[in-house]
Amino acid sequence: MNLAVTGANEVVFAFALWGAEQLIYALLQWIVILRYRSLIPLMWAIQFLETLGRILVGHLKPVTFAHTPPGAYQNYIYLVLSLLMLALSLWSGYKSIREEKTKNK
C-alpha cells in the first residue's frame, strides 16, 4: 500500500479512530456480560442500530470496489442475527420475570 499519496494519512487516521471505538465498545460489552446482565437487550439493540446505520451509509454514500468486499454480505446476516438475539434476550427476561411471579404466589 502506497501511503505517500495525498490523503493516505487521513484514511489511516480514520481507520485508527474506528479501531479505537471498537475496542472501547468490546470492553463495554464484556462489562455488561460479566456484571450487568440486565443490559444485554440494550447492547443487542445498539448492535442492531449500528449495523443498520452502516448499511444505510453504504447505500447513501456508495463506494465503488473492484470486487464485492466480504463485509457487504456479513452486514445483512448480522442485522438479522442481532434482531433475533434482541428478541430472544427480551423474551428470556420476560420469561424469568413471569416464573418469579408464579413462585412468589
Short mmCIF file of C-alpha atoms in Angstrom, two decimals, residues 2-3 11 14 21-22 24 28 33-35 41 45-46 49-50 53 58 67-68 73 80 86 91 100 103:
data_model
loop_
_atom_site.label_atom_id
_atom_site.label_comp_id
_atom_site.label_asym_id
_atom_site.label_seq_id
_atom_site.Cartn_x
_atom_site.Cartn_y
_atom_site.Cartn_z
CA ASN A 2 1.39 3.36 -1.01
CA LEU A 3 0.97 5.79 1.88
CA VAL A 11 -7.52 7.38 5.75
CA ALA A 14 -9.97 7.37 10.25
CA GLU A 21 -14.02 2.86 19.07
CA GLN A 22 -14.42 -0.87 18.51
CA ILE A 24 -13.95 0.54 23.76
CA LEU A 28 -18.22 -2.23 27.38
CA ILE A 33 -21.81 -9.68 30.07
CA LEU A 34 -19.89 -10.14 33.30
CA ARG A 35 -21.58 -7.65 35.62
CA PRO A 41 -31.07 -6.41 25.46
CA ALA A 45 -30.38 -3.03 20.30
CA ILE A 46 -27.24 -0.91 19.94
CA LEU A 49 -28.81 0.09 15.18
CA GLU A 50 -25.07 0.30 14.49
CA GLY A 53 -26.54 2.60 10.25
CA GLY A 58 -23.32 2.31 2.40
CA HIS A 67 -14.89 -6.74 -6.17
CA THR A 68 -17.56 -7.07 -3.51
CA TYR A 73 -22.89 -9.73 2.95
CA VAL A 80 -30.96 -10.36 11.17
CA LEU A 86 -32.56 -8.90 20.85
CA TRP A 91 -38.22 -13.00 25.72
CA GLU A 100 -40.55 -15.37 39.50
CA LYS A 103 -43.00 -18.75 42.52
#
